Amino acid sequence: MTTDQIYQQDSEEKPFRFNGDVAKVFPDMLKRSIPGYAATIEAIGSLAARYAQPDTNCYDLGCSLGAATLAMRQGIDKTGCQITAVDAAPAMTARCREIIAEDDRQFSPATTVNIVDADIRDVEIKNASMVVLNYTLQFLLMEDRQALMRSIHDGMNEGGLLLLSEKVVDENAEMEQLLFDLHHEHKRRNDYSALEVSRKRAALENVLIPETVKAHRDRLAKAGFRLSAVWLRYFNFVSIIAIK
Ligand code: GEK
């Protein structure tokens, strides 16, 4: 795994982009930056075993290098499933294709994966038994989030499962400060310097727009999901499951 040193060198203030430099270090970046990331990937495998249904589609929206896609594929134990993995960053999908091809060569899995270069807002969801938005919605314009959630809901089969993981903000300013500080310390423990942490934070300003847990659950309910629950919270990162 190549170590993320992007904000060691980069002193210029530029917004964060999912480019080739990021794709190269991405697994290390996620592992060191997102508390609970490994747990979400593990749960996606378990949930795929329960929720992916025969002859249906599963979606990984904002797939990056395909970690959630691979977890879903390993979890699925039904026949006739197809995974559509979508990302708008060509540097991500190019590397994702190599990773999935290597998995195909090694394991010849029954579930096929279709990697699509597209904006997730333009993808038609249909006959879906499982949809994953693992830390992706936070990068969408706020005004586009409800419509996306509605189109995901409408393209899912009854009883289908959506997994939504996000960075969040707390309603209470004091608690938000504490959670913010705990995340900062977590990154410092994972060998990011204070300068790297603050540069990355500046680069993500207005690129990653977090909301409260309540805002996410209200949106899911408004989109038509019958149930939702937070199954993981680690500082200011949560993962929610919702059922149609
Ligand atoms: C994982 N899910 O490893 N359309 C398509 N892709 C998008 C869009 C969009 N509108 N906006 C952002 N992306 C992955 C991790 S990373 C999370 C997801 C992070 C893509 C973007 O190109 C990037 O690859 C991904 O969403 C977000 O489980 O970097 O914090």
GROMACS .gro file of C-alpha atoms and ligand atoms in nm:
model
  274
    1MET     CA    1   0.000   0.000   0.000
    2THR     CA    2   0.153   0.333  -0.105
    3THR     CA    3   0.169   0.585   0.182
    4ASP     CA    4  -0.035   0.905   0.153
    5GLN     CA    5   0.212   1.197   0.162
    6ILE     CA    6   0.006   1.435  -0.051
    7TYR     CA    7  -0.027   1.708   0.210
    8GLN     CA    8   0.334   1.675   0.324
    9GLN     CA    9   0.454   1.849   0.009
   10ASP     CA   10   0.153   2.043  -0.105
   11SER     CA   11   0.167   2.388   0.049
   12GLU     CA   12  -0.054   2.557  -0.212
   13GLU     CA   13  -0.417   2.591  -0.121
   14LYS     CA   14  -0.613   2.395  -0.383
   15PRO     CA   15  -0.946   2.219  -0.345
   16PHE     CA   16  -0.929   1.841  -0.303
   17ARG     CA   17  -0.967   1.642  -0.628
   18PHE     CA   18  -0.994   1.267  -0.698
   19ASN     CA   19  -0.699   1.269  -0.938
   20GLY     CA   20  -0.416   1.024  -1.021
   21ASP     CA   21  -0.205   1.125  -0.719
   22VAL     CA   22  -0.498   1.052  -0.487
   23ALA     CA   23  -0.584   0.722  -0.661
   24LYS     CA   24  -0.225   0.598  -0.605
   25VAL     CA   25  -0.239   0.642  -0.228
   26PHE     CA   26  -0.615   0.598  -0.180
   27PRO     CA   27  -0.633   0.274   0.025
   28ASP     CA   28  -0.379   0.417   0.271
   29MET     CA   29  -0.559   0.754   0.279
   30LEU     CA   30  -0.897   0.598   0.365
   31LYS     CA   31  -0.751   0.360   0.622
   32ARG     CA   32  -0.572   0.641   0.810
   33SER     CA   33  -0.838   0.911   0.769
   34ILE     CA   34  -1.181   0.749   0.811
   35PRO     CA   35  -1.238   0.594   1.153
   36GLY     CA   36  -1.440   0.276   1.104
   37TYR     CA   37  -1.370   0.243   0.730
   38ALA     CA   38  -1.259  -0.122   0.758
   39ALA     CA   39  -1.572  -0.202   0.961
   40THR     CA   40  -1.798  -0.059   0.689
   41ILE     CA   41  -1.628  -0.274   0.424
   42GLU     CA   42  -1.665  -0.584   0.640
   43ALA     CA   43  -2.034  -0.511   0.705
   44ILE     CA   44  -2.100  -0.459   0.333
   45GLY     CA   45  -1.992  -0.821   0.276
   46SER     CA   46  -2.222  -0.952   0.551
   47LEU     CA   47  -2.513  -0.739   0.431
   48ALA     CA   48  -2.465  -0.858   0.072
   49ALA     CA   49  -2.501  -1.218   0.191
   50ARG     CA   50  -2.836  -1.127   0.348
   51TYR     CA   51  -2.983  -0.876   0.106
   52ALA     CA   52  -2.853  -0.943  -0.247
   53GLN     CA   53  -3.128  -1.142  -0.420
   54PRO     CA   54  -3.103  -1.381  -0.718
   55ASP     CA   55  -3.120  -1.214  -1.061
   56THR     CA   56  -3.102  -0.858  -0.928
   57ASN     CA   57  -2.862  -0.565  -0.949
   58CYS     CA   58  -2.636  -0.430  -0.675
   59TYR     CA   59  -2.480  -0.083  -0.701
   60ASP     CA   60  -2.164   0.070  -0.557
   61LEU     CA   61  -2.207   0.445  -0.613
   62GLY     CA   62  -1.878   0.636  -0.587
   63CYS     CA   63  -1.686   0.309  -0.598
   64SER     CA   64  -1.332   0.461  -0.607
   65LEU     CA   65  -1.102   0.156  -0.625
   66GLY     CA   66  -1.384  -0.092  -0.567
   67ALA     CA   67  -1.330  -0.196  -0.203
   68ALA     CA   68  -1.707  -0.210  -0.138
   69THR     CA   69  -1.767  -0.379  -0.474
   70LEU     CA   70  -1.522  -0.655  -0.386
   71ALA     CA   71  -1.678  -0.695  -0.040
   72MET     CA   72  -2.025  -0.722  -0.195
   73ARG     CA   73  -1.903  -0.970  -0.453
   74GLN     CA   74  -1.740  -1.184  -0.185
   75GLY     CA   75  -2.054  -1.172   0.028
   76ILE     CA   76  -2.310  -1.252  -0.241
   77ASP     CA   77  -2.414  -1.617  -0.231
   78LYS     CA   78  -2.705  -1.600  -0.481
   79THR     CA   79  -2.696  -1.662  -0.854
   80GLY     CA   80  -2.753  -1.410  -1.132
   81CYS     CA   81  -2.641  -1.098  -0.943
   82GLN     CA   82  -2.471  -0.817  -1.129
   83ILE     CA   83  -2.279  -0.533  -0.958
   84THR     CA   84  -2.264  -0.189  -1.118
   85ALA     CA   85  -1.975   0.016  -0.977
   86VAL     CA   86  -1.990   0.386  -1.066
   87ASP     CA   87  -1.739   0.667  -1.027
   88ALA     CA   88  -1.692   1.002  -1.200
   89ALA     CA   89  -1.313   1.015  -1.152
   90PRO     CA   90  -1.131   0.844  -1.442
   91ALA     CA   91  -0.818   0.792  -1.225
   92MET     CA   92  -1.034   0.588  -0.985
   93THR     CA   93  -1.220   0.378  -1.243
   94ALA     CA   94  -0.897   0.301  -1.433
   95ARG     CA   95  -0.735   0.154  -1.120
   96CYS     CA   96  -1.064  -0.008  -1.016
   97ARG     CA   97  -1.076  -0.195  -1.350
   98GLU     CA   98  -0.727  -0.336  -1.286
   99ILE     CA   99  -0.820  -0.446  -0.933
  100ILE     CA  100  -1.144  -0.613  -1.042
  101ALA     CA  101  -0.969  -0.783  -1.338
  102GLU     CA  102  -0.710  -0.925  -1.096
  103ASP     CA  103  -0.990  -1.055  -0.872
  104ASP     CA  104  -1.158  -1.209  -1.181
  105ARG     CA  105  -0.832  -1.385  -1.275
  106GLN     CA  106  -0.771  -1.520  -0.926
  107PHE     CA  107  -1.119  -1.626  -0.821
  108SER     CA  108  -1.341  -1.644  -1.135
  109PRO     CA  109  -1.639  -1.525  -0.925
  110ALA     CA  110  -1.995  -1.589  -1.043
  111THR     CA  111  -2.110  -1.228  -0.987
  112THR     CA  112  -2.015  -0.997  -1.271
  113VAL     CA  113  -1.899  -0.639  -1.217
  114ASN     CA  114  -1.966  -0.358  -1.460
  115ILE     CA  115  -1.752  -0.049  -1.392
  116VAL     CA  116  -1.913   0.269  -1.523
  117ASP     CA  117  -1.750   0.610  -1.570
  118ALA     CA  118  -2.039   0.837  -1.480
  119ASP     CA  119  -2.185   1.085  -1.241
  120ILE     CA  120  -2.400   0.892  -0.994
  121ARG     CA  121  -2.678   1.145  -1.052
  122ASP     CA  122  -2.705   1.019  -1.412
  123VAL     CA  123  -2.720   0.647  -1.339
  124GLU     CA  124  -3.051   0.465  -1.363
  125ILE     CA  125  -3.105   0.235  -1.068
  126LYS     CA  126  -3.326  -0.063  -1.152
  127ASN     CA  127  -3.415  -0.404  -1.010
  128ALA     CA  128  -3.179  -0.332  -0.719
  129SER     CA  129  -3.161  -0.546  -0.407
  130MET     CA  130  -2.863  -0.359  -0.256
  131VAL     CA  131  -2.715  -0.013  -0.303
  132VAL     CA  132  -2.398   0.120  -0.137
  133LEU     CA  133  -2.308   0.488  -0.095
  134ASN     CA  134  -1.993   0.448   0.113
  135TYR     CA  135  -1.871   0.804   0.189
  136THR     CA  136  -1.990   0.941  -0.147
  137LEU     CA  137  -2.309   1.143  -0.087
  138GLN     CA  138  -2.106   1.399   0.112
  139PHE     CA  139  -1.941   1.513  -0.214
  140LEU     CA  140  -2.269   1.589  -0.391
  141LEU     CA  141  -2.422   1.936  -0.409
  142MET     CA  142  -2.672   1.964  -0.127
  143GLU     CA  143  -2.959   2.044  -0.364
  144ASP     CA  144  -2.904   1.719  -0.558
  145ARG     CA  145  -2.907   1.482  -0.259
  146GLN     CA  146  -3.282   1.432  -0.216
  147ALA     CA  147  -3.341   1.358  -0.585
  148LEU     CA  148  -3.062   1.100  -0.584
  149MET     CA  149  -3.205   0.930  -0.277
  150ARG     CA  150  -3.550   0.922  -0.434
  151SER     CA  151  -3.418   0.768  -0.757
  152ILE     CA  152  -3.224   0.506  -0.558
  153HIS     CA  153  -3.537   0.423  -0.359
  154ASP     CA  154  -3.755   0.404  -0.669
  155GLY     CA  155  -3.510   0.170  -0.845
  156MET     CA  156  -3.493  -0.072  -0.553
  157ASN     CA  157  -3.705  -0.381  -0.500
  158GLU     CA  158  -3.923  -0.413  -0.188
  159GLY     CA  159  -3.708  -0.523   0.105
  160GLY     CA  160  -3.390  -0.393  -0.065
  161LEU     CA  161  -3.108  -0.245   0.141
  162LEU     CA  162  -2.922   0.085   0.113
  163LEU     CA  163  -2.598   0.136   0.304
  164LEU     CA  164  -2.505   0.502   0.348
  165SER     CA  165  -2.179   0.600   0.519
  166GLU     CA  166  -2.096   0.966   0.578
  167LYS     CA  167  -1.890   1.213   0.772
  168VAL     CA  168  -2.141   1.403   0.989
  169VAL     CA  169  -2.169   1.715   1.205
  170ASP     CA  170  -2.327   1.723   1.547
  171GLU     CA  171  -2.623   1.952   1.621
  172ASN     CA  172  -2.452   2.069   1.938
  173ALA     CA  173  -2.149   2.297   1.891
  174GLU     CA  174  -1.969   2.168   2.202
  175MET     CA  175  -2.011   1.803   2.102
  176GLU     CA  176  -1.910   1.887   1.744
  177GLN     CA  177  -1.585   2.042   1.873
  178LEU     CA  178  -1.511   1.734   2.085
  179LEU     CA  179  -1.575   1.493   1.795
  180PHE     CA  180  -1.368   1.713   1.563
  181ASP     CA  181  -1.078   1.705   1.811
  182LEU     CA  182  -1.105   1.328   1.856
  183HIS     CA  183  -1.089   1.279   1.478
  184HIS     CA  184  -0.788   1.510   1.460
  185GLU     CA  185  -0.612   1.303   1.730
  186HIS     CA  186  -0.705   0.983   1.545
  187LYS     CA  187  -0.529   1.115   1.234
  188ARG     CA  188  -0.226   1.222   1.437
  189ARG     CA  189  -0.207   0.869   1.584
  190ASN     CA  190  -0.213   0.741   1.227
  191ASP     CA  191   0.102   0.941   1.148
  192TYR     CA  192  -0.040   1.248   0.979
  193SER     CA  193   0.132   1.565   1.102
  194ALA     CA  194  -0.076   1.854   1.236
  195LEU     CA  195   0.014   2.048   0.920
  196GLU     CA  196  -0.103   1.767   0.690
  197VAL     CA  197  -0.431   1.744   0.880
  198SER     CA  198  -0.495   2.117   0.855
  199ARG     CA  199  -0.400   2.136   0.485
  200LYS     CA  200  -0.633   1.845   0.403
  201ARG     CA  201  -0.911   2.007   0.603
  202ALA     CA  202  -0.869   2.331   0.405
  203ALA     CA  203  -0.865   2.138   0.074
  204LEU     CA  204  -1.192   1.963   0.165
  205GLU     CA  205  -1.368   2.287   0.258
  206ASN     CA  206  -1.675   2.325   0.033
  207VAL     CA  207  -1.589   1.992  -0.137
  208LEU     CA  208  -1.702   1.756   0.139
  209ILE     CA  209  -2.022   1.895   0.293
  210PRO     CA  210  -2.132   1.696   0.600
  211GLU     CA  211  -2.482   1.697   0.747
  212THR     CA  212  -2.634   1.578   1.074
  213VAL     CA  213  -2.750   1.220   1.128
  214LYS     CA  214  -3.104   1.356   1.159
  215ALA     CA  215  -3.084   1.526   0.817
  216HIS     CA  216  -2.977   1.195   0.660
  217ARG     CA  217  -3.249   0.991   0.829
  218ASP     CA  218  -3.515   1.251   0.744
  219ARG     CA  219  -3.405   1.245   0.380
  220LEU     CA  220  -3.420   0.864   0.371
  221ALA     CA  221  -3.772   0.870   0.516
  222LYS     CA  222  -3.878   1.139   0.268
  223ALA     CA  223  -3.739   0.932  -0.019
  224GLY     CA  224  -3.969   0.648   0.092
  225PHE     CA  225  -3.742   0.414   0.290
  226ARG     CA  226  -3.951   0.222   0.543
  227LEU     CA  227  -3.676   0.192   0.807
  228SER     CA  228  -3.334   0.334   0.879
  229ALA     CA  229  -3.082   0.285   1.159
  230VAL     CA  230  -2.731   0.394   1.244
  231TRP     CA  231  -2.536   0.070   1.276
  232LEU     CA  232  -2.190   0.229   1.322
  233ARG     CA  233  -2.064   0.552   1.467
  234TYR     CA  234  -1.698   0.634   1.527
  235PHE     CA  235  -1.644   1.000   1.622
  236ASN     CA  236  -1.794   1.207   1.338
  237PHE     CA  237  -1.829   0.920   1.091
  238VAL     CA  238  -2.147   0.715   1.068
  239SER     CA  239  -2.286   0.432   0.865
  240ILE     CA  240  -2.662   0.398   0.821
  241ILE     CA  241  -2.868   0.114   0.680
  242ALA     CA  242  -3.209   0.176   0.527
  243ILE     CA  243  -3.467  -0.071   0.404
  244LYS     CA  244  -3.729  -0.013   0.137
  245GEK     C1  245  -1.500   0.300  -0.083
  245GEK     N1  246  -1.694   0.414  -0.178
  245GEK     O1  247  -1.378   0.273  -0.085
  245GEK     N2  248  -2.054   1.083  -0.926
  245GEK     C2  249  -1.971   0.976  -0.923
  245GEK     N3  250  -1.870   0.963  -0.834
  245GEK     C3  251  -1.853   1.061  -0.745
  245GEK     C4  252  -1.934   1.175  -0.742
  245GEK     C5  253  -2.038   1.185  -0.837
  245GEK     N4  254  -2.122   1.289  -0.841
  245GEK     N5  255  -1.893   1.256  -0.642
  245GEK     C6  256  -1.787   1.193  -0.582
  245GEK     N6  257  -1.764   1.076  -0.645
  245GEK     C7  258  -1.547   0.415  -0.168
  245GEK     C8  259  -1.494   0.545  -0.116
  245GEK     S1  260  -1.457   0.812  -0.185
  245GEK     C9  261  -1.466   0.870  -0.024
  245GEK    C10  262  -1.558   0.665  -0.179
  245GEK    C11  263  -1.363   0.967   0.019
  245GEK    C12  264  -1.663   0.975  -0.612
  245GEK    C13  265  -1.521   1.028  -0.609
  245GEK     O2  266  -1.464   1.031  -0.738
  245GEK    C14  267  -1.454   0.928  -0.514
  245GEK     O3  268  -1.394   0.821  -0.584
  245GEK    C15  269  -1.569   0.876  -0.426
  245GEK     O4  270  -1.689   0.931  -0.480
  245GEK    C16  271  -1.561   0.916  -0.280
  245GEK     O5  272  -1.582   0.239  -0.014
  245GEK     O6  273  -1.271   0.998  -0.059
  245GEK     O7  274  -1.378   1.022   0.138
   0.00000   0.00000   0.00000
